[in-house]
CSV table of C-alpha atoms (C1' of nucleotides) in Angstrom, one decimal:
chain,number,residue,atom,x,y,z
A,444,MET,CA,-0.5,74.2,-41.9
A,445,ALA,CA,-0.9,73.3,-38.3
A,446,PRO,CA,0.9,70.0,-37.4
A,447,ALA,CA,-2.3,67.9,-37.5
A,448,LYS,CA,-1.3,64.3,-38.1
A,449,VAL,CA,2.1,63.4,-39.2
A,450,PRO,CA,2.3,59.7,-40.4
A,451,PRO,CA,4.7,57.6,-38.4
A,452,THR,CA,6.8,56.7,-41.4
A,453,THR,CA,7.3,60.4,-42.1
A,454,VAL,CA,8.4,61.0,-38.4
A,455,GLN,CA,11.0,58.3,-38.8
A,456,ARG,CA,12.5,60.1,-41.7
A,457,LEU,CA,12.7,63.6,-40.1
A,458,PRO,CA,16.0,62.9,-38.2
A,459,LEU,CA,17.5,61.8,-41.5
A,460,TYR,CA,16.4,64.9,-43.3
A,461,LEU,CA,17.8,67.0,-40.5
A,462,ARG,CA,21.1,65.3,-40.7
A,463,CYS,CA,21.3,65.9,-44.4
A,464,LEU,CA,20.4,69.5,-44.0
A,465,VAL,CA,23.0,70.1,-41.3
A,466,GLN,CA,25.5,68.5,-43.7
A,467,ALA,CA,24.4,70.8,-46.5
A,468,SER,CA,24.8,73.8,-44.1
A,469,THR,CA,28.4,72.8,-43.3
A,470,HIS,CA,29.0,72.6,-47.0
A,471,HIS,CA,27.8,76.2,-47.2
A,472,MET,CA,24.8,75.5,-49.4
A,473,PRO,CA,22.3,78.2,-48.6
A,474,VAL,CA,19.4,76.6,-50.5
A,475,VAL,CA,18.6,73.0,-51.5
A,476,ASN,CA,15.7,71.6,-53.5
A,477,SER,CA,13.8,68.4,-52.9
A,478,VAL,CA,15.9,66.4,-55.5
A,479,GLN,CA,19.1,67.3,-53.6
A,480,ILE,CA,17.7,66.3,-50.3
A,481,ALA,CA,16.4,63.1,-51.7
A,482,GLU,CA,19.9,62.3,-53.1
A,483,MET,CA,21.5,62.9,-49.8
A,484,ALA,CA,18.8,61.0,-47.9
A,485,GLY,CA,18.5,58.1,-50.3
A,486,THR,CA,14.9,58.6,-51.1
A,487,ASN,CA,13.0,60.4,-53.9
A,488,ALA,CA,12.0,64.0,-54.3
A,489,ALA,CA,8.2,63.4,-54.1
A,490,GLN,CA,8.7,61.6,-50.8
A,491,VAL,CA,10.7,64.5,-49.4
A,492,ARG,CA,8.1,67.1,-50.5
A,493,LYS,CA,5.2,65.1,-49.2
A,494,ASP,CA,7.0,64.5,-45.8
A,495,LEU,CA,7.8,68.2,-45.4
A,496,SER,CA,4.3,69.2,-46.4
A,497,TYR,CA,2.9,67.5,-43.3
A,498,LEU,CA,4.8,70.0,-41.2
A,499,GLY,CA,4.0,73.1,-43.1
A,500,GLU,CA,5.0,75.0,-46.3
A,501,PHE,CA,8.6,75.8,-45.9
A,502,GLY,CA,9.8,76.0,-49.5
A,503,THR,CA,9.9,78.6,-52.2
A,504,ARG,CA,8.5,77.5,-55.6
A,505,GLY,CA,11.1,77.8,-58.4
A,506,ILE,CA,13.9,77.9,-55.8
A,507,GLY,CA,13.8,75.2,-53.1
A,508,TYR,CA,14.2,75.3,-49.4
A,509,ASP,CA,16.4,77.7,-47.3
A,510,VAL,CA,18.7,75.3,-45.5
A,511,ASP,CA,19.0,77.1,-42.2
A,512,SER,CA,15.3,77.9,-42.0
A,513,LEU,CA,14.4,74.3,-42.7
A,514,ILE,CA,16.8,73.1,-40.1
A,515,ALA,CA,15.1,75.4,-37.6
A,516,HIS,CA,11.6,74.1,-38.6
A,517,LEU,CA,12.6,70.5,-38.3
A,518,SER,CA,14.4,71.0,-35.0
A,519,ARG,CA,11.3,72.7,-33.7
A,520,HIS,CA,9.0,69.9,-34.9
A,521,LEU,CA,11.3,67.3,-33.4
A,522,GLY,CA,11.2,69.1,-30.1
A,523,LEU,CA,14.9,69.8,-30.2
A,524,THR,CA,14.8,73.6,-29.5
A,525,GLU,CA,16.3,72.7,-26.1
A,526,HIS,CA,18.5,69.6,-25.4
A,527,ARG,CA,16.4,66.6,-24.3
A,528,ARG,CA,17.4,65.2,-20.9
A,529,VAL,CA,18.4,61.6,-21.3
A,530,ALA,CA,19.1,58.9,-18.6
A,531,ILE,CA,21.0,55.7,-19.4
A,532,VAL,CA,19.9,52.8,-17.2
A,533,GLY,CA,22.5,50.1,-17.2
A,534,TYR,CA,26.2,50.9,-17.2
A,535,GLY,CA,27.5,47.8,-19.0
A,536,ARG,CA,29.6,47.9,-22.2
A,537,LEU,CA,26.8,49.3,-24.3
A,538,GLY,CA,25.6,51.8,-21.6
A,539,SER,CA,29.1,53.2,-21.2
A,540,ALA,CA,29.6,53.3,-25.0
A,541,LEU,CA,26.4,55.4,-25.3
A,542,GLN,CA,27.3,57.6,-22.3
A,543,GLY,CA,30.6,58.5,-24.0
A,544,TYR,CA,29.1,59.0,-27.5
A,545,GLN,CA,30.1,62.5,-28.6
A,546,GLY,CA,27.3,62.6,-31.3
A,547,PHE,CA,24.5,63.2,-28.9
A,548,ALA,CA,25.2,66.8,-28.0
A,549,GLU,CA,25.2,68.1,-31.5
A,550,ARG,CA,21.9,66.3,-32.2
A,551,GLY,CA,19.9,67.7,-29.3
A,552,MET,CA,20.5,65.0,-26.6
A,553,ARG,CA,22.1,65.5,-23.2
A,554,VAL,CA,22.9,62.6,-20.9
A,555,VAL,CA,22.0,63.8,-17.5
A,556,ALA,CA,22.1,60.5,-15.5
A,557,VAL,CA,23.6,57.0,-15.6
A,558,LEU,CA,22.3,54.3,-13.3
A,559,ASP,CA,23.2,50.7,-12.5
A,560,ALA,CA,22.3,48.0,-10.0
A,561,ASP,CA,25.9,46.7,-9.5
A,562,PRO,CA,27.5,48.1,-6.3
A,563,ALA,CA,30.9,47.8,-8.0
A,564,LYS,CA,29.7,50.3,-10.6
A,565,ILE,CA,27.8,52.7,-8.4
A,566,GLY,CA,29.9,55.8,-7.7
A,567,ILE,CA,32.1,55.6,-10.7
A,568,ALA,CA,32.7,59.1,-12.1
A,569,VAL,CA,31.9,59.4,-15.8
A,570,ASP,CA,32.6,62.9,-17.3
A,571,ALA,CA,30.7,65.2,-15.0
A,572,LEU,CA,28.3,62.5,-13.9
A,573,THR,CA,28.4,59.7,-11.3
A,574,VAL,CA,26.8,56.2,-11.8
A,575,GLU,CA,23.9,56.1,-9.4
A,576,ASP,CA,22.1,53.3,-7.7
A,577,ILE,CA,19.1,52.0,-9.8
A,578,GLU,CA,17.2,51.8,-6.5
A,579,SER,CA,17.0,55.6,-6.5
A,580,LEU,CA,15.7,55.7,-10.1
A,581,GLU,CA,12.6,57.6,-9.2
A,582,ALA,CA,14.5,60.2,-7.3
A,583,VAL,CA,17.1,60.6,-10.1
A,584,VAL,CA,14.4,60.9,-12.8
A,585,ALA,CA,12.7,63.7,-10.8
A,586,ARG,CA,15.8,65.5,-9.8
A,587,GLU,CA,17.3,65.6,-13.3
A,588,ARG,CA,13.9,66.1,-15.0
A,589,VAL,CA,14.7,63.1,-17.3
A,590,GLU,CA,12.6,63.1,-20.4
A,591,ILE,CA,13.9,60.1,-22.3
A,592,ALA,CA,15.3,56.8,-20.8
A,593,VAL,CA,17.6,54.4,-22.5
A,594,ILE,CA,17.5,50.9,-21.2
A,595,THR,CA,20.7,48.9,-21.5
A,596,VAL,CA,20.2,46.4,-18.7
A,597,PRO,CA,20.0,42.6,-19.2
A,598,ALA,CA,16.8,41.3,-20.8
A,599,ALA,CA,15.6,39.8,-17.6
A,600,ALA,CA,15.6,43.1,-15.8
A,601,ALA,CA,14.3,45.3,-18.6
A,602,GLN,CA,10.5,45.0,-18.0
A,603,SER,CA,10.8,45.9,-14.3
A,604,VAL,CA,13.0,48.9,-15.1
A,605,ALA,CA,10.5,50.0,-17.7
A,606,ASP,CA,7.7,49.7,-15.2
A,607,ARG,CA,9.5,51.9,-12.7
A,608,LEU,CA,10.4,54.4,-15.4
A,609,VAL,CA,6.8,54.7,-16.5
A,610,ALA,CA,5.6,55.0,-12.9
A,611,ALA,CA,8.2,57.8,-12.4
A,612,GLY,CA,6.6,59.7,-15.3
A,613,ILE,CA,8.8,58.8,-18.2
A,614,ARG,CA,6.9,58.7,-21.5
A,615,ALA,CA,9.7,57.9,-24.0
A,616,ILE,CA,11.9,54.8,-23.8
A,617,MET,CA,14.6,53.4,-26.0
A,618,ASN,CA,15.1,49.7,-25.2
A,619,PHE,CA,18.3,47.8,-26.2
A,620,ALA,CA,17.3,44.7,-24.3
A,621,PRO,CA,15.9,41.9,-26.6
A,622,VAL,CA,12.5,41.8,-25.1
A,623,ALA,CA,9.2,43.3,-26.1
A,624,LEU,CA,8.3,45.8,-23.4
A,625,ARG,CA,4.7,46.2,-22.2
A,626,VAL,CA,3.9,49.8,-21.5
A,627,PRO,CA,0.7,51.7,-21.1
A,628,GLU,CA,-1.0,53.8,-23.8
A,629,GLY,CA,0.8,57.1,-24.2
A,630,VAL,CA,4.3,55.8,-23.6
A,631,GLU,CA,6.4,55.6,-26.7
A,632,VAL,CA,9.0,52.8,-27.0
A,633,ARG,CA,11.7,52.4,-29.6
A,634,GLN,CA,13.2,48.9,-29.8
A,635,ALA,CA,16.8,48.4,-30.8
A,636,ASP,CA,17.9,44.8,-31.3
A,637,VAL,CA,21.3,44.5,-33.0
A,638,ALA,CA,21.2,40.7,-33.2
A,639,GLY,CA,17.7,40.9,-34.7
A,640,GLU,CA,18.9,43.3,-37.3
A,641,LEU,CA,21.7,41.0,-38.2
A,642,GLN,CA,19.2,38.2,-38.5
A,643,ILE,CA,17.2,40.3,-41.0
A,644,LEU,CA,20.4,40.7,-43.0
A,645,SER,CA,20.9,37.0,-42.8
A,646,PHE,CA,17.5,36.4,-44.3
A,647,HIS,CA,18.5,38.3,-47.4
A,648,LEU,CA,21.8,36.3,-47.7
A,649,HIS,CA,19.9,33.1,-47.6
A,650,PRO,CA,21.1,30.4,-50.0
A,651,GLU,CA,17.6,29.1,-50.3
A,652,ARG,CA,16.8,31.6,-53.0
A,653,THR,CA,15.9,28.8,-55.3
A,654,ARG,CA,13.2,26.3,-54.2
A,655,VAL,CA,12.6,24.0,-51.3
B,1371,MET,CA,4.7,26.1,-49.6
B,1372,ALA,CA,7.7,27.5,-51.5
B,1373,PRO,CA,9.1,30.8,-50.0
B,1374,ALA,CA,8.0,32.9,-52.9
B,1375,LYS,CA,7.9,36.6,-51.8
B,1376,VAL,CA,8.0,37.5,-48.1
B,1377,PRO,CA,7.0,41.2,-47.5
B,1378,PRO,CA,9.8,43.3,-45.9
B,1379,THR,CA,7.6,44.1,-43.0
B,1380,THR,CA,7.1,40.4,-42.3
B,1381,VAL,CA,10.9,39.7,-42.5
B,1382,GLN,CA,11.4,42.4,-39.9
B,1383,ARG,CA,9.2,40.6,-37.5
B,1384,LEU,CA,10.7,37.1,-37.9
B,1385,PRO,CA,13.5,37.7,-35.4
B,1386,LEU,CA,11.0,38.9,-32.9
B,1387,TYR,CA,8.9,35.7,-33.3
B,1388,LEU,CA,12.0,33.6,-33.1
B,1389,ARG,CA,12.9,35.3,-29.8
B,1390,CYS,CA,9.4,34.7,-28.4
B,1391,LEU,CA,9.4,31.1,-29.4
B,1392,VAL,CA,12.8,30.4,-27.8
B,1393,GLN,CA,11.5,32.0,-24.7
B,1394,ALA,CA,8.4,29.7,-24.8
B,1395,SER,CA,10.7,26.8,-25.3
B,1396,THR,CA,12.7,27.6,-22.2
B,1397,HIS,CA,9.4,27.9,-20.3
B,1398,HIS,CA,8.7,24.3,-21.4
B,1399,MET,CA,5.7,25.1,-23.5
B,1400,PRO,CA,5.5,22.5,-26.2
B,1401,VAL,CA,2.8,24.2,-28.3
B,1402,VAL,CA,1.7,27.8,-28.7
B,1403,ASN,CA,-1.2,29.3,-30.7
B,1404,SER,CA,-1.2,32.5,-32.6
B,1405,VAL,CA,-2.8,34.5,-29.8
B,1406,GLN,CA,0.0,33.5,-27.4
B,1407,ILE,CA,2.7,34.4,-29.9
B,1408,ALA,CA,1.0,37.7,-30.5
B,1409,GLU,CA,0.8,38.5,-26.8
B,1410,MET,CA,4.5,37.8,-26.4
B,1411,ALA,CA,5.5,39.7,-29.5
B,1412,GLY,CA,3.1,42.7,-28.9
B,1413,THR,CA,1.1,42.2,-32.1
B,1414,ASN,CA,-2.2,40.6,-33.0
B,1415,ALA,CA,-3.0,37.0,-33.9
B,1416,ALA,CA,-4.0,37.7,-37.4
B,1417,GLN,CA,-0.7,39.3,-38.1
B,1418,VAL,CA,1.2,36.3,-36.7
B,1419,ARG,CA,-0.7,33.8,-38.8
B,1420,LYS,CA,-0.4,35.9,-42.0
B,1421,ASP,CA,3.3,36.4,-41.4
B,1422,LEU,CA,4.0,32.7,-40.8
B,1423,SER,CA,1.8,31.7,-43.8
B,1424,TYR,CA,4.3,33.5,-46.1
B,1425,LEU,CA,6.9,30.9,-45.1
B,1426,GLY,CA,4.7,27.8,-45.2
B,1427,GLU,CA,2.0,25.9,-43.3
B,1428,PHE,CA,3.6,25.1,-39.9
B,1429,GLY,CA,0.5,25.0,-37.6
B,1430,THR,CA,-2.0,22.3,-36.7
B,1431,ARG,CA,-5.6,23.5,-36.9
B,1432,GLY,CA,-7.4,23.2,-33.6
B,1433,ILE,CA,-4.0,23.0,-31.8
B,1434,GLY,CA,-1.5,25.7,-32.7
B,1435,TYR,CA,2.2,25.6,-33.5
B,1436,ASP,CA,4.8,23.1,-32.2
B,1437,VAL,CA,7.3,25.4,-30.6
B,1438,ASP,CA,10.5,23.5,-31.5
B,1439,SER,CA,9.5,22.8,-35.0
B,1440,LEU,CA,8.5,26.4,-35.6
B,1441,ILE,CA,11.9,27.5,-34.2
B,1442,ALA,CA,13.6,25.2,-36.7
B,1443,HIS,CA,11.5,26.6,-39.5
B,1444,LEU,CA,12.2,30.2,-38.6
B,1445,SER,CA,15.9,29.6,-38.1
B,1446,ARG,CA,16.1,27.9,-41.5
B,1447,HIS,CA,14.2,30.8,-43.2
B,1448,LEU,CA,16.4,33.3,-41.5
B,1449,GLY,CA,19.5,31.4,-42.8
B,1450,LEU,CA,20.6,30.7,-39.3
B,1451,THR,CA,21.2,26.9,-39.6
B,1452,GLU,CA,24.9,27.7,-39.3
B,1453,HIS,CA,26.3,30.7,-37.5
B,1454,ARG,CA,26.7,33.8,-39.7
B,1455,ARG,CA,30.3,35.1,-39.9
B,1456,VAL,CA,30.4,38.7,-38.9
B,1457,ALA,CA,33.2,41.3,-39.1
B,1458,ILE,CA,33.2,44.5,-37.0
B,1459,VAL,CA,34.9,47.4,-38.7
B,1460,GLY,CA,35.8,50.1,-36.2
B,1461,TYR,CA,37.1,49.1,-32.7
B,1462,GLY,CA,35.9,52.2,-30.8
B,1463,ARG,CA,33.6,52.2,-27.8
B,1464,LEU,CA,30.6,50.8,-29.8
B,1465,GLY,CA,32.7,48.3,-31.8
B,1466,SER,CA,34.2,46.9,-28.6
B,1467,ALA,CA,30.8,46.8,-26.9
B,1468,LEU,CA,29.4,44.8,-29.8
B,1469,GLN,CA,32.5,42.6,-30.0
B,1470,GLY,CA,31.9,41.5,-26.4
B,1471,TYR,CA,28.2,41.1,-26.6
B,1472,GLN,CA,27.3,37.7,-25.4
B,1473,GLY,CA,23.9,37.6,-27.0
B,1474,PHE,CA,25.2,37.1,-30.6
B,1475,ALA,CA,26.2,33.4,-30.3
B,1476,GLU,CA,22.8,32.2,-29.1
B,1477,ARG,CA,21.2,34.1,-31.9
B,1478,GLY,CA,23.2,32.7,-34.8
B,1479,MET,CA,26.0,35.3,-35.1
B,1480,ARG,CA,29.7,34.8,-34.7
B,1481,VAL,CA,32.2,37.6,-34.8
B,1482,VAL,CA,35.1,36.3,-36.7
B,1483,ALA,CA,37.1,39.6,-37.3
B,1484,VAL,CA,37.6,43.0,-35.8
B,1485,LEU,CA,39.3,45.8,-37.7
B,1486,ASP,CA,40.5,49.3,-37.1
B,1487,ALA,CA,42.6,52.0,-38.7
B,1488,ASP,CA,44.3,53.2,-35.5
B,1489,PRO,CA,47.8,51.8,-35.1
B,1490,ALA,CA,47.4,52.0,-31.4
B,1491,LYS,CA,44.5,49.5,-31.6
B,1492,ILE,CA,45.8,47.2,-34.2
B,1493,GLY,CA,47.2,44.1,-32.5
B,1494,ILE,CA,45.0,44.3,-29.4
B,1495,ALA,CA,43.8,40.8,-28.5
B,1496,VAL,CA,40.1,40.5,-27.9
B,1497,ASP,CA,38.9,37.1,-26.8
B,1498,ALA,CA,40.3,34.7,-29.4
B,1499,LEU,CA,40.7,37.5,-32.0
B,1500,THR,CA,43.2,40.3,-32.7
B,1501,VAL,CA,42.3,43.7,-34.0
B,1502,GLU,CA,43.5,43.8,-37.6
B,1503,ASP,CA,44.5,46.7,-39.8
B,1504,ILE,CA,41.7,48.1,-41.9
B,1505,GLU,CA,44.2,48.3,-44.8
B,1506,SER,CA,44.0,44.5,-45.0
B,1507,LEU,CA,40.2,44.5,-45.0
B,1508,GLU,CA,39.9,42.6,-48.3
B,1509,ALA,CA,42.3,39.9,-47.2
B,1510,VAL,CA,40.5,39.5,-43.8
B,1511,VAL,CA,37.1,39.3,-45.5
B,1512,ALA,CA,38.3,36.6,-47.8
B,1513,ARG,CA,40.3,34.7,-45.2
B,1514,GLU,CA,37.4,34.6,-42.6
B,1515,ARG,CA,34.7,34.2,-45.2
B,1516,VAL,CA,32.9,37.1,-43.7
B,1517,GLU,CA,29.2,37.3,-44.6
B,1518,ILE,CA,27.9,40.3,-42.7
B,1519,ALA,CA,29.9,43.5,-41.9
B,1520,VAL,CA,29.1,45.9,-39.0
B,1521,ILE,CA,30.4,49.4,-39.6
B,1522,THR,CA,31.2,51.3,-36.4
B,1523,VAL,CA,33.8,53.8,-37.8
B,1524,PRO,CA,33.3,57.6,-37.7
B,1525,ALA,CA,30.8,59.0,-40.2
B,1526,ALA,CA,33.4,60.5,-42.4
B,1527,ALA,CA,35.0,57.1,-43.1
B,1528,ALA,CA,31.8,55.0,-43.4
B,1529,GLN,CA,31.2,55.3,-47.1
B,1530,SER,CA,34.7,54.4,-48.1
B,1531,VAL,CA,34.6,51.4,-45.8
B,1532,ALA,CA,31.3,50.4,-47.3
B,1533,ASP,CA,32.7,50.7,-50.8
B,1534,ARG,CA,35.6,48.4,-49.9
B,1535,LEU,CA,33.4,45.9,-48.2
B,1536,VAL,CA,31.2,45.7,-51.3
B,1537,ALA,CA,34.2,45.4,-53.6
B,1538,ALA,CA,35.4,42.6,-51.3
B,1539,GLY,CA,32.1,40.7,-52.0
B,1540,ILE,CA,30.1,41.6,-48.8
B,1541,ARG,CA,26.4,41.8,-49.5
B,1542,ALA,CA,25.0,42.6,-46.0
B,1543,ILE,CA,26.0,45.6,-44.0
B,1544,MET,CA,24.8,47.0,-40.7
B,1545,ASN,CA,25.8,50.7,-40.4
B,1546,PHE,CA,26.0,52.5,-37.1
B,1547,ALA,CA,27.5,55.7,-38.6
B,1548,PRO,CA,25.0,58.5,-39.1
B,1549,VAL,CA,25.3,58.7,-42.8
B,1550,ALA,CA,23.1,57.2,-45.6
B,1551,LEU,CA,25.3,54.7,-47.4
B,1552,ARG,CA,25.3,54.4,-51.2
B,1553,VAL,CA,25.6,50.8,-52.2
B,1554,PRO,CA,24.8,49.0,-55.4
B,1555,GLU,CA,21.7,46.9,-56.1
B,1556,GLY,CA,21.8,43.6,-54.4
B,1557,VAL,CA,23.6,44.8,-51.3
B,1558,GLU,CA,21.4,45.0,-48.2
B,1559,VAL,CA,22.0,47.8,-45.6
B,1560,ARG,CA,20.4,48.2,-42.2
B,1561,GLN,CA,20.9,51.6,-40.7
B,1562,ALA,CA,21.2,52.0,-36.9
B,1563,ASP,CA,21.2,55.6,-35.6
B,1564,VAL,CA,20.7,55.9,-31.9
B,1565,ALA,CA,20.6,59.7,-31.8
B,1566,GLY,CA,18.0,59.6,-34.6
B,1567,GLU,CA,15.9,57.2,-32.6
B,1568,LEU,CA,16.0,59.5,-29.6
B,1569,GLN,CA,15.0,62.3,-31.9
B,1570,ILE,CA,11.9,60.3,-33.0
B,1571,LEU,CA,11.1,59.8,-29.3
B,1572,SER,CA,11.5,63.5,-28.8
B,1573,PHE,CA,9.0,64.2,-31.5
B,1574,HIS,CA,6.4,62.3,-29.5
B,1575,LEU,CA,7.2,64.3,-26.4
B,1576,HIS,CA,6.6,67.5,-28.2
B,1577,PRO,CA,4.6,70.0,-26.1
B,1578,GLU,CA,2.8,71.0,-29.4
B,1579,ARG,CA,0.6,67.9,-29.0
B,1580,THR,CA,-2.4,69.9,-28.1
B,1581,ARG,CA,-4.8,69.6,-31.0
B,1582,VAL,CA,-5.0,72.8,-33.1
C,906,DC,C1',11.2,78.1,-66.7
C,907,DT,C1',11.9,76.0,-62.2
C,908,DT,C1',10.3,73.8,-58.2
C,909,DT,C1',6.9,73.4,-54.6
C,910,DG,C1',2.7,71.5,-52.7
C,911,DT,C1',-1.0,68.3,-53.4
C,912,DG,C1',-5.1,65.8,-55.0
C,913,DA,C1',-5.6,61.3,-57.3
C,914,DA,C1',-3.9,56.9,-58.6
C,915,DC,C1',-1.4,53.2,-57.1
C,916,DA,C1',1.0,49.8,-54.1
C,917,DG,C1',1.6,47.5,-50.0
C,918,DA,C1',0.4,46.2,-45.3
C,919,DT,C1',-3.0,45.1,-41.8
C,920,DT,C1',-7.3,43.5,-40.2
C,921,DC,C1',-11.5,41.1,-40.8
C,922,DA,C1',-14.2,37.1,-41.1
C,923,DC,C1',-14.9,32.7,-42.3
C,924,DA,C1',-14.1,28.4,-44.9
C,925,DG,C1',-11.6,24.3,-44.0
C,926,DC,C1',-9.2,21.0,-41.4
C,927,DG,C1',-7.8,18.3,-37.3
D,832,DC,C1',-15.4,22.8,-31.5
D,833,DG,C1',-10.8,25.4,-31.8
D,834,DC,C1',-7.4,27.2,-34.4
D,835,DT,C1',-5.1,27.8,-38.7
D,836,DG,C1',-4.7,29.7,-43.2
D,837,DT,C1',-6.4,32.9,-46.5
D,838,DG,C1',-9.3,35.6,-49.7
D,839,DA,C1',-11.6,40.1,-49.3
D,840,DA,C1',-12.1,44.6,-47.3
D,841,DT,C1',-9.8,48.2,-45.2
D,842,DC,C1',-6.3,51.2,-44.1
D,843,DT,C1',-1.8,53.4,-44.7
D,844,DG,C1',2.0,54.9,-47.3
D,845,DT,C1',4.2,56.0,-51.8
D,846,DT,C1',4.4,57.7,-56.3
D,847,DC,C1',2.5,60.3,-60.1
D,848,DA,C1',1.5,64.3,-62.5
D,849,DC,C1',0.2,68.8,-62.7
D,850,DA,C1',-1.8,73.3,-61.2
D,851,DA,C1',-0.1,77.2,-58.6
D,852,DA,C1',3.6,80.3,-57.3
D,853,DG,C1',7.8,82.7,-57.7
DNA sequence: CTTTGTGAACAGATTCACAGCG
DNA sequence: CGCTGTGAATCTGTTCACAAAG
């Protein structure tokens, strides 16, 4: 019953389930069963039930899961009862695309700071924010109570930015720079590498599906 | 010897190894051993050796791996001996950020087409390309011999775009829209969901981490 | 009668540890 | 000797199948 140990693979699927349930909610479905969730999520029903069982017992046998109540449970387990405070470090093409992404708010994320090292970019007003100097990173993190940092700086600068973020108390980093970050125990890093993903796709296209 | 069956988890790490080796090459290291690769990649040496062993026997016992030769082998196995032809469908903030990303070329990817449904965007010149009408998707895919498609359209349009891409012969899709795409057997999809990744990070920040 | 929740069986990935080769 | 390559052992995740609950 208590959230003892949730397997990493299960955690990775929770946002997907949440998305599907929100969609079901907008379609005015009051209740869904594990087969329906699995169809929407592209998995199988046993997986869905097992995953949810790690968080608690939320279903009703013979009926299924109450959509709104399950949304509430998942949101709580994902720590999304309040919006998470996100800083974007690096206001290049990708950084500005993320800053302007409308999908964050409805999924529990709030961008509270944008930073860059380029004097030409510092001071630019974006929505209600201003691009701030990366030199004042520590002050900004403290002032805005940043919980999650998104790194969109060039690869060469990523590790030093990560070091400073960690020193400033950040424990959750999403890194778009194509380098493996070194962080101390207790700091969680998610790596996003678009070119790498395309290379994985390329592997599956490989002509060499016969023999060498 | 022959590339029989490479486990999916291994395939996912190959781009990472390739990146590390390219870095080693620029640092003028002619040879690296599995411990060094593991350090750069953030894994362990046994993992590196096992992964590489699925592709063949590239090392020299007592010495290690020749960097340039291993880069060549990995590139070949990833199908990167020639640049992969990529189309970006959806010229919004994210689509344009990806279109302008300089990192693709050096990692075997070449953007050969950009499409959008918005008449205000169709015709815009981007580098050597022009944003084309999504209505002519099939013609563009054929003309440019597109191998990989990147979907950056709104969630509501993603499935129909995917259906048309598959019908046009595309077998590798990277999807940035936050929906689970349904595709037939034989079509490979990689899902990228930034908000979902941040939610995973949020889970790890959860206050409820105190053992119950 | 339906659907959950879950032990047990299974499948897959990681790590170990060492034989084999340079 | 040093380092790779790999079977064997271990660990982790997925799927099955059914008892328990409404």
